[in-house]
Short mmCIF file of C-alpha atoms in Angstrom, two decimals:
data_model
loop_
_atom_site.label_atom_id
_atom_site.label_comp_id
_atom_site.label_asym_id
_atom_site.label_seq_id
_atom_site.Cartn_x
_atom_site.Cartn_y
_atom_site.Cartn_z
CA UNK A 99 -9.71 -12.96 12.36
CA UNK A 100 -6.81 -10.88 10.82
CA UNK A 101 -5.12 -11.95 8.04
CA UNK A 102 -1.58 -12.88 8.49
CA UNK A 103 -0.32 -11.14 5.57
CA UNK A 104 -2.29 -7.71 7.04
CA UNK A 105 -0.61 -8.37 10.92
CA UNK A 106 2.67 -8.70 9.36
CA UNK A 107 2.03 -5.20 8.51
CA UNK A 108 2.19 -3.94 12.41
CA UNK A 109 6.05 -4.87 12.01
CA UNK A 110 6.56 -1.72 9.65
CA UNK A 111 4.57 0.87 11.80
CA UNK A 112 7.08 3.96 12.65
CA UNK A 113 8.58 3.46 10.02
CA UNK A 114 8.00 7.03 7.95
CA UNK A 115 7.72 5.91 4.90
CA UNK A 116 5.32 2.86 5.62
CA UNK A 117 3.25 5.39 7.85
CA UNK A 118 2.98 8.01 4.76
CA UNK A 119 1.83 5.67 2.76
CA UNK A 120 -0.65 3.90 4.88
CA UNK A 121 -2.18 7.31 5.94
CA UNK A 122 -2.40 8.28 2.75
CA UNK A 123 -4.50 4.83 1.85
CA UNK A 124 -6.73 5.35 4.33
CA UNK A 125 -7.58 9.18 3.77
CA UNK A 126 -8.03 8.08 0.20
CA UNK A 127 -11.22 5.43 1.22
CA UNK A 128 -12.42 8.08 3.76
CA UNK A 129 -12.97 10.58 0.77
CA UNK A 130 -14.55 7.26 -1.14
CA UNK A 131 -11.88 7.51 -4.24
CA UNK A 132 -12.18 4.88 -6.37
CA UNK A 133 -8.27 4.48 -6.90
CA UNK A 134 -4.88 5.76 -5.57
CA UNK A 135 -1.90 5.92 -6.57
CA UNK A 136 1.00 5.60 -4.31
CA UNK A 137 4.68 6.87 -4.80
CA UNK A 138 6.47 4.01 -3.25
CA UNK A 139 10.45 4.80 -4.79
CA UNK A 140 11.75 5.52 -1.15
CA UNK A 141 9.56 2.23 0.33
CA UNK A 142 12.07 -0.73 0.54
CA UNK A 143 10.80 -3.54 -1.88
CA UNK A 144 10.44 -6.07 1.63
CA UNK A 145 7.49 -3.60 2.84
CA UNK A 146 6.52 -2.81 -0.58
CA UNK A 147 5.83 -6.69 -1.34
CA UNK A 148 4.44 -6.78 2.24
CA UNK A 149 1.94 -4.25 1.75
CA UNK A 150 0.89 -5.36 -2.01
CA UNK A 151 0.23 -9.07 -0.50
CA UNK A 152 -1.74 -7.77 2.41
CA UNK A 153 -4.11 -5.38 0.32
CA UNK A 154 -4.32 -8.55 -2.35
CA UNK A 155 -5.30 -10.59 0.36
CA UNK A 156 -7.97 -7.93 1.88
CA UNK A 157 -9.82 -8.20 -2.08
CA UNK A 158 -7.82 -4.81 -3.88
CA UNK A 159 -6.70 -5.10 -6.88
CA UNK A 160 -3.07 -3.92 -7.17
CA UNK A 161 -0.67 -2.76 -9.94
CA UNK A 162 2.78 -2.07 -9.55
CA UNK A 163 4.32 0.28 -11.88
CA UNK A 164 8.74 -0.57 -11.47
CA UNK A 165 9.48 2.36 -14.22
CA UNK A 166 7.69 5.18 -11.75
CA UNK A 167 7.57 3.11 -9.03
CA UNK A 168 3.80 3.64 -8.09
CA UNK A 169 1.21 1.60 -6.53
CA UNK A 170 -2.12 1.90 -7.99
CA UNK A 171 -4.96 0.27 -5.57
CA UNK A 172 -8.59 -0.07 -6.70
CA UNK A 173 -11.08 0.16 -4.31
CA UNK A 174 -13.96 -0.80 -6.01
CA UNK A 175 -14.30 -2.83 -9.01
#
């Protein structure tokens, strides 16, 4: 079962932003980095809170940086 906070997610696909951002989260597990870190100053803060809740909710930790507006994920522990 999906998350809800992870489907709410499928609202935000096309947008170009949201899309950069997810592609770039999922080349970064593909290579097996142990952290990202995501320019999100162009995301609005509704998709940015989505998308912070729904990787919180699938066990990342995530940090939110409002001076350079970055996302840092960890992937592992």
């Amino acid at each position: 079962m999906i998350p809800a906070a992870v489907s709410k997610l499928n609202i935000y696909i096309g947008d170009p932003i949201f899309d950069r951002i997810s592609e770039e989260f999922d080349a970064a597990q593909e290579e097996g980095l142990l952290s990202l870190e995501l320019d999100v100053h162009n995301l609005e803060d509704e998709i940015r809170l989505d998308f912070m809740t729904a990787l919180t909710v699938l066990g990342y930790e995530v940090g939110y940086s409002s001076e350079e507006e970055l996302l840092e994920i960890w992937f592992e522990g």
